[in-house]
GROMACS .gro file of C-alpha atoms in nm:
model
  375
    1UNK     CA    1  -3.548  -4.191  -4.632
    2UNK     CA    2  -3.456  -4.079  -4.280
    3UNK     CA    3  -3.345  -4.271  -3.972
    4UNK     CA    4  -3.702  -4.351  -3.873
    5UNK     CA    5  -3.738  -4.595  -4.162
    6UNK     CA    6  -3.654  -4.964  -4.111
    7UNK     CA    7  -3.299  -5.039  -4.215
    8UNK     CA    8  -3.246  -5.135  -4.577
    9UNK     CA    9  -2.916  -5.244  -4.737
   10UNK     CA   10  -2.700  -5.125  -4.449
   11UNK     CA   11  -2.412  -5.354  -4.530
   12UNK     CA   12  -2.180  -5.202  -4.269
   13UNK     CA   13  -2.388  -5.360  -3.995
   14UNK     CA   14  -2.338  -5.711  -4.120
   15UNK     CA   15  -2.112  -5.963  -3.958
   16UNK     CA   16  -1.837  -6.156  -4.123
   17UNK     CA   17  -1.860  -6.520  -4.226
   18UNK     CA   18  -1.920  -6.747  -3.931
   19UNK     CA   19  -1.994  -6.461  -3.691
   20UNK     CA   20  -2.319  -6.435  -3.500
   21UNK     CA   21  -2.527  -6.128  -3.580
   22UNK     CA   22  -2.532  -5.899  -3.277
   23UNK     CA   23  -2.832  -5.674  -3.207
   24UNK     CA   24  -2.719  -5.319  -3.138
   25UNK     CA   25  -2.994  -5.229  -2.892
   26UNK     CA   26  -3.033  -5.522  -2.658
   27UNK     CA   27  -2.958  -5.307  -2.353
   28UNK     CA   28  -3.151  -4.996  -2.446
   29UNK     CA   29  -3.352  -4.839  -2.167
   30UNK     CA   30  -3.522  -4.562  -2.366
   31UNK     CA   31  -3.639  -4.508  -2.720
   32UNK     CA   32  -3.384  -4.238  -2.796
   33UNK     CA   33  -3.622  -4.023  -2.999
   34UNK     CA   34  -3.777  -4.311  -3.194
   35UNK     CA   35  -4.131  -4.265  -3.063
   36UNK     CA   36  -4.202  -3.927  -3.220
   37UNK     CA   37  -4.006  -3.923  -3.548
   38UNK     CA   38  -4.080  -3.674  -3.827
   39UNK     CA   39  -4.352  -3.786  -4.066
   40UNK     CA   40  -4.204  -4.034  -4.311
   41UNK     CA   41  -4.261  -4.044  -4.681
   42UNK     CA   42  -4.288  -4.420  -4.699
   43UNK     CA   43  -4.450  -4.592  -4.995
   44UNK     CA   44  -4.719  -4.857  -4.948
   45UNK     CA   45  -4.480  -5.111  -5.102
   46UNK     CA   46  -4.215  -5.037  -4.840
   47UNK     CA   47  -4.467  -5.069  -4.558
   48UNK     CA   48  -4.599  -5.392  -4.705
   49UNK     CA   49  -4.248  -5.533  -4.734
   50UNK     CA   50  -4.164  -5.446  -4.372
   51UNK     CA   51  -4.496  -5.587  -4.250
   52UNK     CA   52  -4.449  -5.905  -4.451
   53UNK     CA   53  -4.099  -5.956  -4.313
   54UNK     CA   54  -4.227  -5.897  -3.959
   55UNK     CA   55  -4.507  -6.153  -3.992
   56UNK     CA   56  -4.289  -6.412  -4.163
   57UNK     CA   57  -4.041  -6.400  -3.874
   58UNK     CA   58  -4.310  -6.396  -3.604
   59UNK     CA   59  -4.513  -6.674  -3.766
   60UNK     CA   60  -4.216  -6.904  -3.814
   61UNK     CA   61  -4.082  -6.857  -3.461
   62UNK     CA   62  -4.428  -6.889  -3.306
   63UNK     CA   63  -4.517  -7.204  -3.503
   64UNK     CA   64  -4.186  -7.371  -3.418
   65UNK     CA   65  -4.211  -7.311  -3.045
   66UNK     CA   66  -4.236  -7.605  -2.808
   67UNK     CA   67  -4.383  -7.595  -2.459
   68UNK     CA   68  -4.044  -7.553  -2.295
   69UNK     CA   69  -3.967  -7.250  -2.515
   70UNK     CA   70  -4.294  -7.074  -2.425
   71UNK     CA   71  -4.184  -7.013  -2.067
   72UNK     CA   72  -4.218  -6.779  -1.892
   73UNK     CA   73  -4.462  -6.647  -2.157
   74UNK     CA   74  -4.505  -6.669  -2.534
   75UNK     CA   75  -4.267  -6.397  -2.649
   76UNK     CA   76  -4.336  -6.423  -3.023
   77UNK     CA   77  -4.710  -6.406  -2.960
   78UNK     CA   78  -4.663  -6.105  -2.731
   79UNK     CA   79  -4.480  -5.909  -3.003
   80UNK     CA   80  -4.740  -6.006  -3.264
   81UNK     CA   81  -5.030  -5.910  -3.036
   82UNK     CA   82  -4.880  -5.572  -2.952
   83UNK     CA   83  -4.850  -5.505  -3.325
   84UNK     CA   84  -5.198  -5.636  -3.404
   85UNK     CA   85  -5.365  -5.441  -3.122
   86UNK     CA   86  -5.174  -5.118  -3.191
   87UNK     CA   87  -5.440  -4.852  -3.214
   88UNK     CA   88  -5.369  -4.709  -3.562
   89UNK     CA   89  -5.172  -4.773  -3.877
   90UNK     CA   90  -4.924  -4.509  -3.764
   91UNK     CA   91  -4.881  -4.694  -3.435
   92UNK     CA   92  -4.823  -5.022  -3.617
   93UNK     CA   93  -4.561  -4.854  -3.833
   94UNK     CA   94  -4.385  -4.707  -3.529
   95UNK     CA   95  -4.373  -5.053  -3.374
   96UNK     CA   96  -4.228  -5.203  -3.693
   97UNK     CA   97  -3.958  -4.935  -3.697
   98UNK     CA   98  -3.866  -5.013  -3.339
   99UNK     CA   99  -3.874  -5.389  -3.403
  100UNK     CA  100  -3.626  -5.369  -3.693
  101UNK     CA  101  -3.401  -5.124  -3.510
  102UNK     CA  102  -3.394  -5.330  -3.194
  103UNK     CA  103  -3.333  -5.663  -3.365
  104UNK     CA  104  -3.096  -5.519  -3.629
  105UNK     CA  105  -3.279  -5.713  -3.901
  106UNK     CA  106  -3.247  -5.573  -4.254
  107UNK     CA  107  -3.578  -5.572  -4.439
  108UNK     CA  108  -3.436  -5.643  -4.785
  109UNK     CA  109  -3.229  -5.942  -4.675
  110UNK     CA  110  -3.401  -6.278  -4.731
  111UNK     CA  111  -3.426  -6.502  -4.427
  112UNK     CA  112  -3.317  -6.864  -4.460
  113UNK     CA  113  -3.557  -7.043  -4.226
  114UNK     CA  114  -3.394  -7.376  -4.318
  115UNK     CA  115  -3.072  -7.270  -4.147
  116UNK     CA  116  -3.083  -7.363  -3.778
  117UNK     CA  117  -2.828  -7.099  -3.676
  118UNK     CA  118  -3.023  -6.824  -3.852
  119UNK     CA  119  -3.346  -6.928  -3.683
  120UNK     CA  120  -3.179  -6.936  -3.343
  121UNK     CA  121  -3.039  -6.585  -3.397
  122UNK     CA  122  -3.385  -6.461  -3.496
  123UNK     CA  123  -3.540  -6.629  -3.192
  124UNK     CA  124  -3.284  -6.467  -2.964
  125UNK     CA  125  -3.342  -6.121  -3.110
  126UNK     CA  126  -3.718  -6.161  -3.097
  127UNK     CA  127  -3.707  -6.280  -2.736
  128UNK     CA  128  -3.490  -5.983  -2.643
  129UNK     CA  129  -3.737  -5.742  -2.803
  130UNK     CA  130  -4.031  -5.911  -2.628
  131UNK     CA  131  -3.853  -5.884  -2.293
  132UNK     CA  132  -3.783  -5.518  -2.367
  133UNK     CA  133  -4.156  -5.454  -2.421
  134UNK     CA  134  -4.242  -5.660  -2.115
  135UNK     CA  135  -3.996  -5.487  -1.883
  136UNK     CA  136  -4.053  -5.135  -2.012
  137UNK     CA  137  -4.428  -5.128  -2.088
  138UNK     CA  138  -4.639  -5.409  -1.947
  139UNK     CA  139  -4.460  -5.451  -1.615
  140UNK     CA  140  -4.469  -5.077  -1.534
  141UNK     CA  141  -4.838  -5.063  -1.626
  142UNK     CA  142  -4.921  -5.358  -1.401
  143UNK     CA  143  -4.700  -5.226  -1.122
  144UNK     CA  144  -4.891  -4.896  -1.142
  145UNK     CA  145  -5.227  -5.071  -1.143
  146UNK     CA  146  -5.302  -5.045  -0.775
  147UNK     CA  147  -5.631  -4.901  -0.664
  148UNK     CA  148  -5.683  -4.529  -0.712
  149UNK     CA  149  -5.625  -4.344  -0.382
  150UNK     CA  150  -5.972  -4.281  -0.241
  151UNK     CA  151  -6.048  -3.952  -0.065
  152UNK     CA  152  -6.317  -3.939   0.199
  153UNK     CA  153  -6.670  -3.837   0.092
  154UNK     CA  154  -6.627  -3.521   0.302
  155UNK     CA  155  -6.319  -3.425   0.103
  156UNK     CA  156  -6.501  -3.493  -0.223
  157UNK     CA  157  -6.797  -3.273  -0.134
  158UNK     CA  158  -6.577  -2.978  -0.035
  159UNK     CA  159  -6.350  -2.966  -0.340
  160UNK     CA  160  -6.456  -2.749  -0.637
  161UNK     CA  161  -6.418  -2.903  -0.982
  162UNK     CA  162  -6.110  -2.699  -1.087
  163UNK     CA  163  -5.853  -2.960  -1.179
  164UNK     CA  164  -5.575  -2.738  -1.305
  165UNK     CA  165  -5.542  -2.545  -0.978
  166UNK     CA  166  -5.535  -2.843  -0.745
  167UNK     CA  167  -5.278  -3.086  -0.614
  168UNK     CA  168  -5.303  -3.459  -0.677
  169UNK     CA  169  -5.501  -3.543  -0.361
  170UNK     CA  170  -5.750  -3.264  -0.421
  171UNK     CA  171  -5.784  -3.360  -0.788
  172UNK     CA  172  -5.873  -3.718  -0.699
  173UNK     CA  173  -6.127  -3.594  -0.443
  174UNK     CA  174  -6.287  -3.376  -0.708
  175UNK     CA  175  -6.266  -3.664  -0.956
  176UNK     CA  176  -6.452  -3.898  -0.723
  177UNK     CA  177  -6.733  -3.649  -0.677
  178UNK     CA  178  -6.765  -3.570  -1.047
  179UNK     CA  179  -6.764  -3.937  -1.149
  180UNK     CA  180  -7.033  -4.022  -0.894
  181UNK     CA  181  -7.251  -3.741  -1.029
  182UNK     CA  182  -7.191  -3.840  -1.391
  183UNK     CA  183  -7.243  -4.213  -1.326
  184UNK     CA  184  -7.556  -4.144  -1.116
  185UNK     CA  185  -7.393  -4.284  -0.803
  186UNK     CA  186  -7.394  -4.633  -0.954
  187UNK     CA  187  -7.124  -4.880  -1.050
  188UNK     CA  188  -7.085  -4.869  -1.427
  189UNK     CA  189  -7.080  -5.251  -1.440
  190UNK     CA  190  -7.301  -5.393  -1.163
  191UNK     CA  191  -7.526  -5.084  -1.124
  192UNK     CA  192  -7.500  -5.103  -0.744
  193UNK     CA  193  -7.595  -4.770  -0.584
  194UNK     CA  194  -7.331  -4.602  -0.368
  195UNK     CA  195  -7.385  -4.715  -0.008
  196UNK     CA  196  -7.242  -4.398   0.148
  197UNK     CA  197  -7.462  -4.176  -0.068
  198UNK     CA  198  -7.768  -4.387   0.018
  199UNK     CA  199  -7.696  -4.345   0.390
  200UNK     CA  200  -7.653  -3.970   0.345
  201UNK     CA  201  -7.984  -3.932   0.159
  202UNK     CA  202  -8.171  -4.145   0.411
  203UNK     CA  203  -8.036  -3.929   0.691
  204UNK     CA  204  -8.121  -3.608   0.507
  205UNK     CA  205  -8.460  -3.690   0.356
  206UNK     CA  206  -8.588  -3.985   0.560
  207UNK     CA  207  -8.701  -4.327   0.446
  208UNK     CA  208  -9.023  -4.197   0.290
  209UNK     CA  209  -8.853  -3.951   0.057
  210UNK     CA  210  -8.492  -4.057  -0.008
  211UNK     CA  211  -8.449  -4.141  -0.377
  212UNK     CA  212  -8.178  -4.252  -0.617
  213UNK     CA  213  -8.074  -4.033  -0.911
  214UNK     CA  214  -8.355  -4.175  -1.127
  215UNK     CA  215  -8.621  -4.075  -0.870
  216UNK     CA  216  -8.686  -4.426  -0.733
  217UNK     CA  217  -8.731  -4.461  -0.357
  218UNK     CA  218  -8.431  -4.618  -0.189
  219UNK     CA  219  -8.657  -4.814   0.045
  220UNK     CA  220  -8.803  -5.000  -0.254
  221UNK     CA  221  -8.461  -5.139  -0.348
  222UNK     CA  222  -8.316  -5.460  -0.208
  223UNK     CA  223  -8.017  -5.436   0.030
  224UNK     CA  224  -7.795  -5.619  -0.219
  225UNK     CA  225  -7.839  -5.333  -0.467
  226UNK     CA  226  -7.617  -5.107  -0.251
  227UNK     CA  227  -7.238  -5.130  -0.234
  228UNK     CA  228  -6.931  -4.923  -0.156
  229UNK     CA  229  -6.812  -4.756  -0.475
  230UNK     CA  230  -6.478  -4.608  -0.577
  231UNK     CA  231  -6.340  -4.401  -0.860
  232UNK     CA  232  -6.119  -4.614  -1.085
  233UNK     CA  233  -5.861  -4.472  -1.324
  234UNK     CA  234  -5.858  -4.625  -1.673
  235UNK     CA  235  -5.485  -4.563  -1.713
  236UNK     CA  236  -5.338  -4.594  -1.362
  237UNK     CA  237  -5.295  -4.274  -1.161
  238UNK     CA  238  -4.939  -4.355  -1.053
  239UNK     CA  239  -4.830  -4.436  -1.410
  240UNK     CA  240  -4.804  -4.063  -1.481
  241UNK     CA  241  -4.666  -3.947  -1.147
  242UNK     CA  242  -4.303  -3.877  -1.061
  243UNK     CA  243  -4.135  -4.004  -0.746
  244UNK     CA  244  -3.807  -3.817  -0.716
  245UNK     CA  245  -3.627  -4.148  -0.776
  246UNK     CA  246  -3.419  -4.087  -1.088
  247UNK     CA  247  -3.408  -4.453  -1.196
  248UNK     CA  248  -3.779  -4.513  -1.136
  249UNK     CA  249  -3.883  -4.191  -1.306
  250UNK     CA  250  -3.667  -4.275  -1.610
  251UNK     CA  251  -3.833  -4.617  -1.626
  252UNK     CA  252  -4.176  -4.455  -1.618
  253UNK     CA  253  -4.071  -4.212  -1.891
  254UNK     CA  254  -3.972  -4.502  -2.117
  255UNK     CA  255  -4.300  -4.679  -2.040
  256UNK     CA  256  -4.495  -4.367  -2.132
  257UNK     CA  257  -4.303  -4.339  -2.461
  258UNK     CA  258  -4.386  -4.700  -2.544
  259UNK     CA  259  -4.752  -4.646  -2.455
  260UNK     CA  260  -4.751  -4.345  -2.685
  261UNK     CA  261  -4.607  -4.568  -2.958
  262UNK     CA  262  -4.880  -4.827  -2.902
  263UNK     CA  263  -5.147  -4.555  -2.941
  264UNK     CA  264  -4.972  -4.263  -3.105
  265UNK     CA  265  -5.065  -3.934  -2.937
  266UNK     CA  266  -5.251  -4.094  -2.645
  267UNK     CA  267  -5.013  -3.951  -2.388
  268UNK     CA  268  -5.156  -3.603  -2.435
  269UNK     CA  269  -5.491  -3.722  -2.298
  270UNK     CA  270  -5.338  -3.826  -1.967
  271UNK     CA  271  -5.028  -3.613  -1.911
  272UNK     CA  272  -4.996  -3.387  -1.607
  273UNK     CA  273  -5.331  -3.320  -1.435
  274UNK     CA  274  -5.525  -3.483  -1.721
  275UNK     CA  275  -5.461  -3.822  -1.558
  276UNK     CA  276  -5.715  -3.719  -1.292
  277UNK     CA  277  -5.991  -3.598  -1.523
  278UNK     CA  278  -6.327  -3.775  -1.560
  279UNK     CA  279  -6.238  -3.890  -1.914
  280UNK     CA  280  -5.980  -4.123  -1.752
  281UNK     CA  281  -6.203  -4.254  -1.474
  282UNK     CA  282  -6.514  -4.454  -1.403
  283UNK     CA  283  -6.718  -4.545  -1.094
  284UNK     CA  284  -6.687  -4.910  -0.989
  285UNK     CA  285  -6.767  -5.139  -0.700
  286UNK     CA  286  -6.459  -5.213  -0.489
  287UNK     CA  287  -6.402  -5.570  -0.611
  288UNK     CA  288  -6.463  -5.472  -0.974
  289UNK     CA  289  -6.226  -5.178  -0.932
  290UNK     CA  290  -5.952  -5.415  -0.825
  291UNK     CA  291  -6.007  -5.641  -1.129
  292UNK     CA  292  -6.036  -5.348  -1.370
  293UNK     CA  293  -5.720  -5.189  -1.230
  294UNK     CA  294  -5.537  -5.520  -1.270
  295UNK     CA  295  -5.637  -5.537  -1.639
  296UNK     CA  296  -5.868  -5.834  -1.585
  297UNK     CA  297  -6.195  -5.657  -1.669
  298UNK     CA  298  -6.236  -5.458  -1.990
  299UNK     CA  299  -6.489  -5.245  -2.180
  300UNK     CA  300  -6.525  -5.314  -2.554
  301UNK     CA  301  -6.710  -5.050  -2.755
  302UNK     CA  302  -7.010  -5.171  -2.956
  303UNK     CA  303  -7.078  -5.029  -3.305
  304UNK     CA  304  -7.287  -4.713  -3.332
  305UNK     CA  305  -7.476  -4.864  -3.625
  306UNK     CA  306  -7.648  -5.110  -3.393
  307UNK     CA  307  -7.614  -4.958  -3.044
  308UNK     CA  308  -7.663  -4.621  -2.873
  309UNK     CA  309  -7.354  -4.405  -2.809
  310UNK     CA  310  -7.129  -4.502  -2.516
  311UNK     CA  311  -7.247  -4.865  -2.519
  312UNK     CA  312  -6.994  -5.133  -2.425
  313UNK     CA  313  -6.976  -5.506  -2.380
  314UNK     CA  314  -6.795  -5.561  -2.052
  315UNK     CA  315  -6.611  -5.888  -1.996
  316UNK     CA  316  -6.334  -6.042  -1.790
  317UNK     CA  317  -6.024  -6.247  -1.858
  318UNK     CA  318  -6.074  -6.440  -1.534
  319UNK     CA  319  -6.095  -6.816  -1.576
  320UNK     CA  320  -6.357  -7.038  -1.417
  321UNK     CA  321  -6.441  -7.068  -1.128
  322UNK     CA  322  -6.321  -6.709  -1.062
  323UNK     CA  323  -6.525  -6.564  -1.348
  324UNK     CA  324  -6.833  -6.376  -1.220
  325UNK     CA  325  -7.162  -6.496  -1.364
  326UNK     CA  326  -7.259  -6.141  -1.471
  327UNK     CA  327  -7.000  -6.144  -1.751
  328UNK     CA  328  -7.026  -6.068  -2.035
  329UNK     CA  329  -7.269  -5.781  -1.982
  330UNK     CA  330  -7.374  -5.490  -2.203
  331UNK     CA  331  -7.399  -5.142  -2.051
  332UNK     CA  332  -7.461  -4.792  -2.182
  333UNK     CA  333  -7.252  -4.547  -1.982
  334UNK     CA  334  -7.428  -4.245  -1.835
  335UNK     CA  335  -7.366  -3.883  -1.926
  336UNK     CA  336  -7.381  -3.606  -1.668
  337UNK     CA  337  -7.721  -3.432  -1.644
  338UNK     CA  338  -7.596  -3.103  -1.794
  339UNK     CA  339  -7.324  -3.264  -2.010
  340UNK     CA  340  -7.067  -3.068  -1.808
  341UNK     CA  341  -6.859  -3.373  -1.705
  342UNK     CA  342  -6.669  -3.567  -1.970
  343UNK     CA  343  -6.774  -3.931  -2.022
  344UNK     CA  344  -6.506  -4.201  -1.996
  345UNK     CA  345  -6.287  -4.173  -2.304
  346UNK     CA  346  -6.368  -4.439  -2.562
  347UNK     CA  347  -6.007  -4.419  -2.677
  348UNK     CA  348  -5.867  -4.482  -2.328
  349UNK     CA  349  -6.112  -4.768  -2.270
  350UNK     CA  350  -6.006  -4.922  -2.604
  351UNK     CA  351  -5.642  -4.895  -2.499
  352UNK     CA  352  -5.720  -5.057  -2.164
  353UNK     CA  353  -5.913  -5.334  -2.344
  354UNK     CA  354  -5.621  -5.403  -2.579
  355UNK     CA  355  -5.377  -5.433  -2.288
  356UNK     CA  356  -5.612  -5.677  -2.112
  357UNK     CA  357  -5.627  -5.901  -2.419
  358UNK     CA  358  -5.252  -5.888  -2.484
  359UNK     CA  359  -5.179  -5.990  -2.124
  360UNK     CA  360  -5.422  -6.281  -2.144
  361UNK     CA  361  -5.348  -6.417  -2.492
  362UNK     CA  362  -4.969  -6.405  -2.457
  363UNK     CA  363  -4.959  -6.553  -2.107
  364UNK     CA  364  -4.781  -6.236  -1.991
  365UNK     CA  365  -5.047  -6.166  -1.730
  366UNK     CA  366  -4.973  -6.486  -1.540
  367UNK     CA  367  -4.599  -6.420  -1.567
  368UNK     CA  368  -4.640  -6.070  -1.423
  369UNK     CA  369  -4.834  -6.206  -1.126
  370UNK     CA  370  -4.512  -6.377  -1.020
  371UNK     CA  371  -4.302  -6.063  -1.057
  372UNK     CA  372  -4.540  -5.793  -0.930
  373UNK     CA  373  -4.684  -5.834  -0.578
  374UNK     CA  374  -5.061  -5.800  -0.559
  375UNK     CA  375  -5.245  -5.578  -0.320
   0.00000   0.00000   0.00000
């Protein structure tokens, strides 16, 4: 068994009598090759044992927490949720490997939950691991979750759809145009028609002939059905960009490695210019863009057995009275007329949805609001 397997019977790492166990990785800033290990030959029994140990520790710490220990967020619940929402069995296994490495817990060693010192050591290690995930994954994602830079409509109309040959600004301009065409110039959630496009068509064709993409006259639609629309990235645009700041770029690299652990292989969908492709974007009304970008609105795929392809239930984590009355709402996403523009990736939307739920259920979202300025 290679180094990517959770530690078993490594007696040299143990402390002497009366000494406190010391995690080896409490100050790690990167995953040091952990995220993409060689394929392991691990038996189902070994995986079951590691999973059982993980849940026994998490469950005990979580059940014994008091209100004062849950501040600033529920760390045990955060770790459990990240494991539970990991996008594949391989991703769950990668997380378990990192958990046992980081905490220096040996899978084969029984845990004495009746010993107060042992429990406190476990709590400390678990909290450290939760803070590591918070500081190196969730915080960078939220910090990157500002609105997608919006090019002018003139820029969008002039840019050919050739992503690989364009710079970032030009790619986003092309992205906006392609998403509007694919989404029929409507918000994917509210179905508002793009106000700027409506004005352009009225000017070009006149009130008697200007139509929406479905052939309905614009003059027959109520004023409230029009709104300013924007292109919204599913995974934030700036999450994949470099800044020239060595420390910041290293932090982003670690965050991307952790994201790739959470959904193994996902990074290849969004690396380099792929971050600005239609599969990572959707057309939204400005206010809904802000909530979606802040991981407060999510798309949850509905089963193909009972719904048409690309059908989602869309909901929000906002509490009352901030929760919009439209939620939850079911929408089928549009495809481009000639099927030449990729639809929003179901995999990326599922990842976005999982992050939304983790932030809400662990209390981490409220904690991040204090640490990351809004705007």
